[in-house]
Amino acid sequence: EFLHIETVPFMEWHLHRYGRSYGDKRDIHRRPDAKNNQSYNAQAAERDMVYCFSYAPTGDPLGKQQIKMPPSLKTLKNCWDGPFKNLHGAARDRLAQQLHNRFVTEVSGTHVG
């Protein structure tokens, strides 16, 4: 349905002077900072890329989307490495709940828009 047309280094794109943003709910309380581009901090502009696609519907019905479900809350609470390495008790449970909520939100698609 979407055809990849080209990939361009961000700084070579003709709109590179516009402020970048995430394009999802992370921008809800931020205003684009076009001058310093500080509202988008995921990646330096010099290392970012612009991916261009063209919508070309085939008319064929789309199949069921394949997604990998996020870890369960129980799995996250039983994790002892990464950000959980030095956490115990309520702090550990709070981080597990935050991550689980984020994963479920993202896999459901509600993090966009």
C-alpha atoms as a PDB file:
ATOM      1  CA  GLU A   1       0.000   0.000   0.000  1.00  0.00           C
ATOM      2  CA  PHE A   2       2.902   2.399   0.677  1.00  0.00           C
ATOM      3  CA  LEU A   3       5.899   2.420  -1.633  1.00  0.00           C
ATOM      4  CA  HIS A   4       9.249   3.676  -0.420  1.00  0.00           C
ATOM      5  CA  ILE A   5      10.359   6.403  -2.842  1.00  0.00           C
ATOM      6  CA  GLU A   6      13.591   7.717  -1.355  1.00  0.00           C
ATOM      7  CA  THR A   7      15.592   8.275   1.807  1.00  0.00           C
ATOM      8  CA  VAL A   8      17.292  11.649   2.245  1.00  0.00           C
ATOM      9  CA  PRO A   9      19.671  12.867   4.968  1.00  0.00           C
ATOM     10  CA  PHE A  10      17.630  15.331   7.025  1.00  0.00           C
ATOM     11  CA  MET A  11      20.046  18.237   6.499  1.00  0.00           C
ATOM     12  CA  GLU A  12      19.763  17.801   2.701  1.00  0.00           C
ATOM     13  CA  TRP A  13      15.957  17.877   2.769  1.00  0.00           C
ATOM     14  CA  HIS A  14      14.494  21.160   1.513  1.00  0.00           C
ATOM     15  CA  LEU A  15      12.387  21.568   4.702  1.00  0.00           C
ATOM     16  CA  HIS A  16      15.237  20.931   7.156  1.00  0.00           C
ATOM     17  CA  ARG A  17      14.994  24.436   8.629  1.00  0.00           C
ATOM     18  CA  TYR A  18      11.541  23.727  10.052  1.00  0.00           C
ATOM     19  CA  GLY A  19      11.416  22.587  13.654  1.00  0.00           C
ATOM     20  CA  ARG A  20      11.262  18.829  14.076  1.00  0.00           C
ATOM     21  CA  SER A  21       8.762  17.101  16.312  1.00  0.00           C
ATOM     22  CA  TYR A  22       7.799  13.583  17.265  1.00  0.00           C
ATOM     23  CA  GLY A  23       4.404  13.820  15.586  1.00  0.00           C
ATOM     24  CA  ASP A  24       2.569  12.080  18.411  1.00  0.00           C
ATOM     25  CA  LYS A  25       1.371  12.708  21.971  1.00  0.00           C
ATOM     26  CA  ARG A  26       4.888  13.616  23.140  1.00  0.00           C
ATOM     27  CA  ASP A  27       4.376  16.976  21.397  1.00  0.00           C
ATOM     28  CA  ILE A  28       1.126  17.819  23.190  1.00  0.00           C
ATOM     29  CA  HIS A  29       2.758  20.218  25.682  1.00  0.00           C
ATOM     30  CA  ARG A  30       5.661  21.378  23.502  1.00  0.00           C
ATOM     31  CA  ARG A  31       5.888  24.045  20.903  1.00  0.00           C
ATOM     32  CA  PRO A  32       8.326  23.482  18.059  1.00  0.00           C
ATOM     33  CA  ASP A  33      11.531  25.440  18.556  1.00  0.00           C
ATOM     34  CA  ALA A  34      12.418  26.116  14.911  1.00  0.00           C
ATOM     35  CA  LYS A  35      15.371  28.332  15.765  1.00  0.00           C
ATOM     36  CA  ASN A  36      17.248  25.933  18.023  1.00  0.00           C
ATOM     37  CA  ASN A  37      15.289  22.749  17.302  1.00  0.00           C
ATOM     38  CA  GLN A  38      15.417  21.849  20.984  1.00  0.00           C
ATOM     39  CA  SER A  39      11.899  20.427  21.204  1.00  0.00           C
ATOM     40  CA  TYR A  40      13.018  17.255  19.405  1.00  0.00           C
ATOM     41  CA  ASN A  41      15.874  15.538  21.192  1.00  0.00           C
ATOM     42  CA  ALA A  42      15.727  11.970  19.916  1.00  0.00           C
ATOM     43  CA  GLN A  43      18.521  12.333  17.395  1.00  0.00           C
ATOM     44  CA  ALA A  44      20.828  15.053  16.101  1.00  0.00           C
ATOM     45  CA  ALA A  45      19.641  16.545  12.812  1.00  0.00           C
ATOM     46  CA  GLU A  46      22.957  15.632  11.190  1.00  0.00           C
ATOM     47  CA  ARG A  47      22.250  11.928  11.805  1.00  0.00           C
ATOM     48  CA  ASP A  48      18.532  11.961  11.062  1.00  0.00           C
ATOM     49  CA  MET A  49      16.931  10.756   7.837  1.00  0.00           C
ATOM     50  CA  VAL A  50      13.734  11.602   5.981  1.00  0.00           C
ATOM     51  CA  TYR A  51      11.864   8.641   4.521  1.00  0.00           C
ATOM     52  CA  CYS A  52       9.519   9.396   1.630  1.00  0.00           C
ATOM     53  CA  PHE A  53       6.622   7.116   0.724  1.00  0.00           C
ATOM     54  CA  SER A  54       3.885   7.178  -1.865  1.00  0.00           C
ATOM     55  CA  TYR A  55       0.420   5.812  -1.170  1.00  0.00           C
ATOM     56  CA  ALA A  56      -0.398   3.295  -3.885  1.00  0.00           C
ATOM     57  CA  PRO A  57      -3.480   1.294  -2.910  1.00  0.00           C
ATOM     58  CA  THR A  58      -3.666  -2.097  -4.562  1.00  0.00           C
ATOM     59  CA  GLY A  59      -7.350  -2.620  -3.861  1.00  0.00           C
ATOM     60  CA  ASP A  60      -6.538  -5.954  -2.210  1.00  0.00           C
ATOM     61  CA  PRO A  61      -7.898  -6.462   1.291  1.00  0.00           C
ATOM     62  CA  LEU A  62      -5.270  -6.020   3.981  1.00  0.00           C
ATOM     63  CA  GLY A  63      -4.444  -9.059   6.060  1.00  0.00           C
ATOM     64  CA  LYS A  64      -4.517  -9.135   9.828  1.00  0.00           C
ATOM     65  CA  GLN A  65      -1.641  -7.102  11.239  1.00  0.00           C
ATOM     66  CA  GLN A  66       1.152  -9.090  12.863  1.00  0.00           C
ATOM     67  CA  ILE A  67       2.245  -7.639  16.195  1.00  0.00           C
ATOM     68  CA  LYS A  68       4.374  -8.965  19.009  1.00  0.00           C
ATOM     69  CA  MET A  69       2.643  -8.464  22.332  1.00  0.00           C
ATOM     70  CA  PRO A  70       4.601  -6.597  25.016  1.00  0.00           C
ATOM     71  CA  PRO A  71       5.825  -8.363  28.155  1.00  0.00           C
ATOM     72  CA  SER A  72       3.183  -8.910  30.809  1.00  0.00           C
ATOM     73  CA  LEU A  73       3.180  -6.856  33.995  1.00  0.00           C
ATOM     74  CA  LYS A  74       4.173 -10.012  35.891  1.00  0.00           C
ATOM     75  CA  THR A  75       7.175 -10.512  33.580  1.00  0.00           C
ATOM     76  CA  LEU A  76       8.270  -6.901  34.075  1.00  0.00           C
ATOM     77  CA  LYS A  77       7.943  -7.156  37.856  1.00  0.00           C
ATOM     78  CA  ASN A  78      10.176 -10.259  37.788  1.00  0.00           C
ATOM     79  CA  CYS A  79      12.896  -8.535  35.772  1.00  0.00           C
ATOM     80  CA  TRP A  80      16.195  -7.968  37.616  1.00  0.00           C
ATOM     81  CA  ASP A  81      18.380  -6.297  35.005  1.00  0.00           C
ATOM     82  CA  GLY A  82      18.386  -3.039  33.054  1.00  0.00           C
ATOM     83  CA  PRO A  83      16.473  -0.255  34.816  1.00  0.00           C
ATOM     84  CA  PHE A  84      15.215  -2.712  37.471  1.00  0.00           C
ATOM     85  CA  LYS A  85      18.728  -3.660  38.593  1.00  0.00           C
ATOM     86  CA  ASN A  86      18.825  -1.494  41.737  1.00  0.00           C
ATOM     87  CA  LEU A  87      15.102  -1.048  42.409  1.00  0.00           C
ATOM     88  CA  HIS A  88      13.074  -2.708  45.146  1.00  0.00           C
ATOM     89  CA  GLY A  89       9.550  -2.617  46.513  1.00  0.00           C
ATOM     90  CA  ALA A  90       7.230   0.195  45.459  1.00  0.00           C
ATOM     91  CA  ALA A  91       9.800   1.819  43.137  1.00  0.00           C
ATOM     92  CA  ARG A  92      10.194  -1.459  41.239  1.00  0.00           C
ATOM     93  CA  ASP A  93       6.425  -1.965  40.978  1.00  0.00           C
ATOM     94  CA  ARG A  94       5.942   1.648  39.840  1.00  0.00           C
ATOM     95  CA  LEU A  95       8.519   1.302  37.040  1.00  0.00           C
ATOM     96  CA  ALA A  96       7.034  -2.025  35.944  1.00  0.00           C
ATOM     97  CA  GLN A  97       3.556  -0.438  35.795  1.00  0.00           C
ATOM     98  CA  GLN A  98       4.846   2.593  33.861  1.00  0.00           C
ATOM     99  CA  LEU A  99       6.627   0.430  31.296  1.00  0.00           C
ATOM    100  CA  HIS A 100       3.682  -1.919  30.957  1.00  0.00           C
ATOM    101  CA  ASN A 101       1.290   1.013  30.412  1.00  0.00           C
ATOM    102  CA  ARG A 102       3.620   2.465  27.794  1.00  0.00           C
ATOM    103  CA  PHE A 103       3.987  -0.862  25.956  1.00  0.00           C
ATOM    104  CA  VAL A 104       0.233  -1.494  25.931  1.00  0.00           C
ATOM    105  CA  THR A 105      -0.439   2.064  24.724  1.00  0.00           C
ATOM    106  CA  GLU A 106       2.084   1.778  21.908  1.00  0.00           C
ATOM    107  CA  VAL A 107       0.981  -1.657  20.725  1.00  0.00           C
ATOM    108  CA  SER A 108      -2.645  -0.459  20.661  1.00  0.00           C
ATOM    109  CA  GLY A 109      -1.727   2.500  18.431  1.00  0.00           C
ATOM    110  CA  THR A 110      -3.149   5.111  20.809  1.00  0.00           C
ATOM    111  CA  HIS A 111       0.282   6.737  21.222  1.00  0.00           C
ATOM    112  CA  VAL A 112      -0.063   8.286  17.782  1.00  0.00           C
ATOM    113  CA  GLY A 113      -1.985  11.516  17.300  1.00  0.00           C
END
